[in-house]
Coordinates of C-alpha atoms and ligand atoms in Angstrom, one line a residue:
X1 CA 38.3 -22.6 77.1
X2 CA 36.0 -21.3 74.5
X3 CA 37.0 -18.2 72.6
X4 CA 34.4 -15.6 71.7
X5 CA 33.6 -13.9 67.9
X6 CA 35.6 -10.6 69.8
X7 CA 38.2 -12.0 71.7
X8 CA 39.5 -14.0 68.1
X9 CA 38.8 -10.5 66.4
X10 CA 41.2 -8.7 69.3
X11 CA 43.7 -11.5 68.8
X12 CA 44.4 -11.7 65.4
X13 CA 47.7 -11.1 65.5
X14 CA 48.4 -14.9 66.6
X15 CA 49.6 -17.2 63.9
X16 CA 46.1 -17.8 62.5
X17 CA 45.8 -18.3 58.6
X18 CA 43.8 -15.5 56.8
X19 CA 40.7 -16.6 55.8
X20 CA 39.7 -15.4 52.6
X21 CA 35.8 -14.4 51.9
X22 CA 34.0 -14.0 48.6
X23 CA 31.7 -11.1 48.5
X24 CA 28.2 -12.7 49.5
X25 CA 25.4 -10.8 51.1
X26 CA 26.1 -13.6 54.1
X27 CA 29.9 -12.7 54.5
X28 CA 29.7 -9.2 53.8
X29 CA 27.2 -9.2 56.8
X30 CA 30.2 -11.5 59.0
X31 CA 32.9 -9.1 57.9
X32 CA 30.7 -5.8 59.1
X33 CA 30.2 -7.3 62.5
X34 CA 34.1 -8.1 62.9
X35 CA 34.9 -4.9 62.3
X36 CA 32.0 -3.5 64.5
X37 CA 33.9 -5.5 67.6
X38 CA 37.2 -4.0 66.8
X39 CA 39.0 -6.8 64.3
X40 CA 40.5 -6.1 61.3
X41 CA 39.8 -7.1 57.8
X42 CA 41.8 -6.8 54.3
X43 CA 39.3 -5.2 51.6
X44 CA 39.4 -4.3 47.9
X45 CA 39.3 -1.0 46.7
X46 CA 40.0 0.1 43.1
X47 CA 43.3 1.8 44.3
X48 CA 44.7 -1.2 46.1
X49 CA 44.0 -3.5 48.9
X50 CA 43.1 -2.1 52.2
X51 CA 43.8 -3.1 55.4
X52 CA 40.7 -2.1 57.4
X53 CA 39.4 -1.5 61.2
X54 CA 36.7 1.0 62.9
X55 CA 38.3 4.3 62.8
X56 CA 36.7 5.3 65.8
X57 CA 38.5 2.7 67.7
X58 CA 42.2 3.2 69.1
X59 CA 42.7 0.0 69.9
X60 CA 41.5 -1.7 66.6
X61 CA 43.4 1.2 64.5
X62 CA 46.4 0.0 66.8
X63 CA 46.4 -3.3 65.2
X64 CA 46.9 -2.1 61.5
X65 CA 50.0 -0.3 62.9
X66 CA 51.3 -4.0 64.3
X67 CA 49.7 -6.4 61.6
X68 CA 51.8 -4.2 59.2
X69 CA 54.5 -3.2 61.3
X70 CA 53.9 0.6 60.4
X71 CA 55.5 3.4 62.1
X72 CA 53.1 4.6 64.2
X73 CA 54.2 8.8 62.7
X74 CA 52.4 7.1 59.4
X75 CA 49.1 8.2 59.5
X76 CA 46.1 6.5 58.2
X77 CA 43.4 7.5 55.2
X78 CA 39.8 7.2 56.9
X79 CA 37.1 5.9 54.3
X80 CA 33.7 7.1 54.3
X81 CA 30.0 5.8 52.7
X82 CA 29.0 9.3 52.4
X83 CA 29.2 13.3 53.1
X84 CA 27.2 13.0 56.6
X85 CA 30.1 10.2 57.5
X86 CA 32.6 12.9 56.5
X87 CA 30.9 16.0 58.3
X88 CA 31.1 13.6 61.3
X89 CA 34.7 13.3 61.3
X90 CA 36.4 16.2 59.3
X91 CA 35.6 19.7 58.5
X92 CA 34.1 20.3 55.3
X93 CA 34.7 23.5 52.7
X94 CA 33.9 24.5 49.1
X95 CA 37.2 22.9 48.1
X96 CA 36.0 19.5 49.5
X97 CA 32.4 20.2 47.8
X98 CA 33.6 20.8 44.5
X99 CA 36.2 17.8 44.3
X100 CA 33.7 15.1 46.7
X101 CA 31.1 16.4 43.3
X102 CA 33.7 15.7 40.8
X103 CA 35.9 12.4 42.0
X104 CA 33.5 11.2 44.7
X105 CA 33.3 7.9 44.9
X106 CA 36.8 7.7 43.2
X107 CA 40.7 7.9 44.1
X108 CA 41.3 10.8 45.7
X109 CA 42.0 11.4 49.5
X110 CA 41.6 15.2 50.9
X111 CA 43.7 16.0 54.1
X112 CA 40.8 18.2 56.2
X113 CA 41.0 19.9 59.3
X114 CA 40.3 16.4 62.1
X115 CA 37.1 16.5 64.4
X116 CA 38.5 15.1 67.7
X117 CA 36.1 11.6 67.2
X118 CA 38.9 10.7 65.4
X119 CA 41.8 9.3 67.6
X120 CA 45.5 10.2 67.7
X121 CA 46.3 7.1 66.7
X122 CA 44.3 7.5 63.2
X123 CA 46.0 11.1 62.1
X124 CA 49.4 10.0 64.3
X125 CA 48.5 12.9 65.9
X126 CA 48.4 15.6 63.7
X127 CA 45.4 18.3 63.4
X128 CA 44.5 17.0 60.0
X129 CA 42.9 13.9 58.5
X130 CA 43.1 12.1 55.1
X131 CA 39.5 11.0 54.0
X132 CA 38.5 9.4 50.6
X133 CA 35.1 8.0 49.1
X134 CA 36.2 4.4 47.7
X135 CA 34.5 3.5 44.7
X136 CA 34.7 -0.3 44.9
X137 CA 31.0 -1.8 45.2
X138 CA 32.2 -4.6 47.7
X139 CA 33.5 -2.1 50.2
X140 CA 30.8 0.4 49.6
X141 CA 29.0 -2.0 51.0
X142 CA 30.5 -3.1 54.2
X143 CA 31.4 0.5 54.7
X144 CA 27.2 1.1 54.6
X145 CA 26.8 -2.9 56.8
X146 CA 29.0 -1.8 59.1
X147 CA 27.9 2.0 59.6
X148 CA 31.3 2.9 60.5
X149 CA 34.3 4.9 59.1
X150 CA 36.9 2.6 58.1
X151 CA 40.4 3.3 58.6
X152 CA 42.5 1.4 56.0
X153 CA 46.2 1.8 54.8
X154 CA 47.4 -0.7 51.6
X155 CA 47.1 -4.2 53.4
X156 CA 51.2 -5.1 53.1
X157 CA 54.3 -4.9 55.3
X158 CA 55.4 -1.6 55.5
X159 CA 57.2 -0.9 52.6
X160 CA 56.9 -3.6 50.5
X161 CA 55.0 -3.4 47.0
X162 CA 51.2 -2.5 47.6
X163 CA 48.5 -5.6 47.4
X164 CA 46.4 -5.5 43.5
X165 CA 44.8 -8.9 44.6
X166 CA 43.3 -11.1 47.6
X167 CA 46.9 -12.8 46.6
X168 CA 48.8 -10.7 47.3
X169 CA 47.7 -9.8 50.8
X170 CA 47.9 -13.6 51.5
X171 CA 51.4 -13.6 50.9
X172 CA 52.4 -11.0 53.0
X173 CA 49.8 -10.5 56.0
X174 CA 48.1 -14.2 55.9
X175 CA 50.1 -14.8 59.2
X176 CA 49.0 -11.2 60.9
X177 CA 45.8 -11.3 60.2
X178 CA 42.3 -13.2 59.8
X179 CA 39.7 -11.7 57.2
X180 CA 40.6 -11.0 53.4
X181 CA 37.3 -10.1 51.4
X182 CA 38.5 -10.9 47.7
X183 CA 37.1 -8.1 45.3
X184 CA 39.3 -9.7 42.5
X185 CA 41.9 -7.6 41.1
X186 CA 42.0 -3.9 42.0
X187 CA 40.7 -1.4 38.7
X188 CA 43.6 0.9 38.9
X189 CA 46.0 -0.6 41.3
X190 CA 48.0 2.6 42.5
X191 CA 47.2 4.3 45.7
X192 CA 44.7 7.3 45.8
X193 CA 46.1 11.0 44.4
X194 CA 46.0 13.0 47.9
X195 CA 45.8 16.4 48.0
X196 CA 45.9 18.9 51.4
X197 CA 43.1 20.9 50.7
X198 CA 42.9 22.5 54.6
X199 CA 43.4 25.8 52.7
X200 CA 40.4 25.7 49.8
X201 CA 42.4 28.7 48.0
X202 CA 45.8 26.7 48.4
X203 CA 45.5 23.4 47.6
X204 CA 49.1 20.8 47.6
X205 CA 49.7 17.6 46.0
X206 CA 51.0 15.6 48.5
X207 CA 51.1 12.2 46.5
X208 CA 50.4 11.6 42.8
X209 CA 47.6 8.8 41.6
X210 CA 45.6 8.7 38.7
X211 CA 43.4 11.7 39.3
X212 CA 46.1 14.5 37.9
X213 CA 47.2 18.1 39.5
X214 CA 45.8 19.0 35.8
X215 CA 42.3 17.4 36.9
X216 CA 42.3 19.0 40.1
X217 CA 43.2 22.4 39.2
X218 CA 40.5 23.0 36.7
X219 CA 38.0 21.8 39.4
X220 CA 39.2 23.7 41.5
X221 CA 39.7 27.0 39.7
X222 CA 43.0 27.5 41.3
X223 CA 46.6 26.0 40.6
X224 CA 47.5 22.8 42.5
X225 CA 51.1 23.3 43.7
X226 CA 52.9 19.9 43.7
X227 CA 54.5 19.4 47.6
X228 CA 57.9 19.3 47.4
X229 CA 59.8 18.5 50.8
X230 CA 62.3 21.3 50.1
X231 CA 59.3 24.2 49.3
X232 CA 57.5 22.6 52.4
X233 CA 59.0 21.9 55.4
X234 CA 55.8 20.5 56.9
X235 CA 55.8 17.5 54.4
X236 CA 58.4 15.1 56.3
X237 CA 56.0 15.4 59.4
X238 CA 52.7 15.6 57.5
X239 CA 53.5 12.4 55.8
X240 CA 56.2 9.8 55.9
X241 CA 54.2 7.9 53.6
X242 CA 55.6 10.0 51.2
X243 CA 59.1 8.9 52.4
X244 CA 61.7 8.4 49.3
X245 CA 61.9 5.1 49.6
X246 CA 58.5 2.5 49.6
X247 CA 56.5 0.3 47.3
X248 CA 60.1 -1.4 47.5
X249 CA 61.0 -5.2 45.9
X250 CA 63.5 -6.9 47.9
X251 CA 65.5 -7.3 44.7
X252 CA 67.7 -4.1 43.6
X253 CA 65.4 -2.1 40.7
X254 CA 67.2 0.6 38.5
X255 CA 64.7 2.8 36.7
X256 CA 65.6 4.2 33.5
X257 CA 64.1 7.0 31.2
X258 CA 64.5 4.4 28.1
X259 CA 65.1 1.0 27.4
X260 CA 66.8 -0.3 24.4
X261 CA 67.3 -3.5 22.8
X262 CA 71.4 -3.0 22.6
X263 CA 71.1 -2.4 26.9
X264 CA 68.9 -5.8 27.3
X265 CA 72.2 -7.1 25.1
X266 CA 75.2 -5.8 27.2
X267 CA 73.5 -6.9 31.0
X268 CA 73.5 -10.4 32.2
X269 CA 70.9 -12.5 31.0
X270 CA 69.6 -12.8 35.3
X271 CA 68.6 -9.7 34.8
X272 CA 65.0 -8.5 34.4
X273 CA 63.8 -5.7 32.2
X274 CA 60.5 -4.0 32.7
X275 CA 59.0 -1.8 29.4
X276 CA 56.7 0.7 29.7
X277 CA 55.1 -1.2 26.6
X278 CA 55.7 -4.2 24.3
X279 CA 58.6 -3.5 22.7
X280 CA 59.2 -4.4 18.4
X281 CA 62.6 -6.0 19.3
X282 CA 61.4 -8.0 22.7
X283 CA 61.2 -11.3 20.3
X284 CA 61.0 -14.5 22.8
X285 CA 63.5 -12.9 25.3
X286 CA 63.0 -14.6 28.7
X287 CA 63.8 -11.3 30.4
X288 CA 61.9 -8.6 28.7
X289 CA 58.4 -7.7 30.0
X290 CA 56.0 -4.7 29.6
X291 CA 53.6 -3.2 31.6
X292 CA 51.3 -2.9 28.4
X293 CA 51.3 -3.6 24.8
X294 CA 50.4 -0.7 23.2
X295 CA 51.2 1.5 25.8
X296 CA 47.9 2.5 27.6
X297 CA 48.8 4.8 30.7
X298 CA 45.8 2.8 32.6
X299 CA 46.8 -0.8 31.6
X300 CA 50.3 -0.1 32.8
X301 CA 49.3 1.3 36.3
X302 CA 47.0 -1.6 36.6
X303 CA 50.0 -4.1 36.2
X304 CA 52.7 -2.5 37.5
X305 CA 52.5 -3.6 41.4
X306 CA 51.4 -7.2 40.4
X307 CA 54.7 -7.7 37.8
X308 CA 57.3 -6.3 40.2
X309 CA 55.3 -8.7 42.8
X310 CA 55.8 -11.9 40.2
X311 CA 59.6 -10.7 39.1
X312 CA 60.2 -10.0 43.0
X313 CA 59.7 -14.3 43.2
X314 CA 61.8 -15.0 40.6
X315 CA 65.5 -15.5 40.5
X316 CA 66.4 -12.4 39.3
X317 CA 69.1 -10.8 40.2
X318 CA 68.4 -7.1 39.4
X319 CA 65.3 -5.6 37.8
X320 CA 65.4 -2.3 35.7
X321 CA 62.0 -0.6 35.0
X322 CA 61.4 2.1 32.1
X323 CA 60.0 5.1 33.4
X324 CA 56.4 6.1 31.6
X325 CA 55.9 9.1 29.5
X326 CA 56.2 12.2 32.2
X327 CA 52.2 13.3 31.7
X328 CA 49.0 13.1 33.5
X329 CA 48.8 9.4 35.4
X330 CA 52.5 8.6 34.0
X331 CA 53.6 10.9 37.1
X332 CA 52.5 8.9 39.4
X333 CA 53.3 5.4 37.8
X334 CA 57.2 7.3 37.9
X335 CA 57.0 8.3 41.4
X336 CA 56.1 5.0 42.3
X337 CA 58.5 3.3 40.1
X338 CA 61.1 6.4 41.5
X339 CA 60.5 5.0 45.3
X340 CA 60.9 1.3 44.6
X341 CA 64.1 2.1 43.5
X342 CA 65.3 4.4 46.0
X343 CA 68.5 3.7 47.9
Ligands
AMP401 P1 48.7 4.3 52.5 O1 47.2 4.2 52.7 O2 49.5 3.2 53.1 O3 49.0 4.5 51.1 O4 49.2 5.5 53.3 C1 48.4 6.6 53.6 C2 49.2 7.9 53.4 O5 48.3 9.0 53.4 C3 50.2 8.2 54.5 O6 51.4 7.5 54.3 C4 50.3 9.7 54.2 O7 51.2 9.9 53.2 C5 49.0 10.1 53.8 N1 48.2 10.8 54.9 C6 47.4 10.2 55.8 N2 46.9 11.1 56.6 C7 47.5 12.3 56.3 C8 47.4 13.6 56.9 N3 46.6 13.9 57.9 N4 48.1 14.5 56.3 C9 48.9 14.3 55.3 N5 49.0 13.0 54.7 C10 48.3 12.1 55.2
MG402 MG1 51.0 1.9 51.8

């Protein structure tokens, strides 16, 4: 029996090795049309890997929800080429004009009033939708091939530490799915800030990236409150992605607010210690890494995923992370760092 391009796109989800694709005009073109006949396919962004399909299609968006075995009360951030793509499926306001201006293409996702071409399954069936402009020039351009809005969550199991490379989605998706396009390693590898902006004069943080509340506010003119599940009871249903536990290892991971030589000295040597940067007394200890040497906010958010990722196949035993200096993009390196290690 011969298989057609769109029934292998539909059945993905059979124990097919991914297939991973180098950005050529040739398999950028291949990649648009799969995702034109409703398959999906992993793509870089400079937040972190994406697991993409059509967003105008239930049945492909269904498929992200199984390929990463993700609640389906998660919803989904829909990226767009351009405004008109985001008139089309959201409703627009000065907030949206102001920030689209200032951080457009860029990492930052705006929860919008939903236009109903947009299917339950997208916003899990909520009245608003999450939309970003992705800055990455690889999926810029199969966004523009494909002439579609792409619905794309990080391309992992649920829970697990986001993807930073081609890699990395390999290792936990290659069996669930067919179509990696490599980008090479993802510029600030931390998902997208996301801020509800349905009311312009009252925008919320709802998760912190590397665009800042700080950022945000003085675009906006007015103060960005920071969500809190306790001050907003519509959180917890607006987005379990914000649950308190995710970006998880599978080893145990203790944050702490400092690291010291004399704590490296009193723990078991199969224990792994992460430093926010290089640290004087570090010498040739086995143990002791850094997410950057001299302590650059960007470098560290860059490395972070990828290290707990290498430590996570090691024989480690426990793995303690230093939390970054509580400013700007630090925040959000902590609240990552904060939900990795949550019980
Ligand atoms: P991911 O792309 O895996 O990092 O997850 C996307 C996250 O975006 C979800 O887990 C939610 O936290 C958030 N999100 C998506 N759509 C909405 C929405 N309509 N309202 C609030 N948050 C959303
Ligand atoms: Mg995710």
């Amino acid at each position: 029996m011969t298989v057609t391009v769109k029934d292998a796109a539909r059945r993905q989800t059979l124990t097919l090795s991914a297939q991973v694709y180098r950005g050529t005009p040739e398999n950028l073109r291949r990649l648009a049309r799969i995702l034109q006949r409703g398959g999906l396919v992993a793509v870089p962004t400079e937040t972190v890997y994406g697991l993409a399909a059509n967003a105008f299609d239930a049945a492909a968006c269904r498929q992200i929800f199984h390929a990463k075995r993700r609640p389906a009360n998660d919803p989904l951030i829909v990226h767009v080429a351009d405004l008109r793509m985001l008139a089309r499926i959201a409703e627009s306001n000065d907030a949206v004009t102001r920030l689209a201006h200032a951080f457009w293409p860029g990492p930052l996702t705006l929860v919008l009033p939903r236009n109903r071409v947009i299917p339950d399954v997208v916003t899990a069936g909520l009245s608003s939708v999450a939309v970003r402009m992705p800055a990455h020039p690889l999926l810029r351009r199969l966004l523009r091939l494909s002439g579609l809005p792409l619905a794309a969550p990080s391309a992992n199991p649920f829970g697990y530490v986001s993807p930073t490379t081609a890699a990395h989605v390999r290792d936990g998706l290659g069996s669930a799915i067919s179509h990696i396009l490599d980008g090479g390693p993802c510029r600030h590898g931390l998902e997208s800030t996301i801020v509800d902006v349905r009311d312009p004069r009252r925008p919320v943080l709802l998760r912190p990236g590397v665009i800042t509340a700080e950022q945000l506010t003085r675009v906006l003119g007015v103060p960005v409150r920071v969500g809190s599940r306790r001050r907003n009871p519509a959180i917890p249903a607006l987005a379990p992605g914000l649950m308190a536990r995710h970006y998880s290892p599978l080893r145990p991971l203790r944050t702490h607010r400092r690291i010291t030589a004399a704590m490296v000295a009193r723990a078991r040597t199969n224990e792994a210690w992460i430093c926010f940067r290089q640290p004087d007394w570090a010498g040739a200890a086995r143990n002791v890494f850094w997410l950057s040497t001299r302590g650059n906010v960007a470098a560290a958010g860059r490395r972070l995923f990828s290290l707990l990722r290498q430590l996570d196949h090691g024989d480690w035993t426990r793995l303690h992370a230093e939390l970054a200096p509580a400013n700007g993009p630090g925040l959000a390196i902590n609240d990552r760092l904060r939900r990795a290690a949550a019980k």
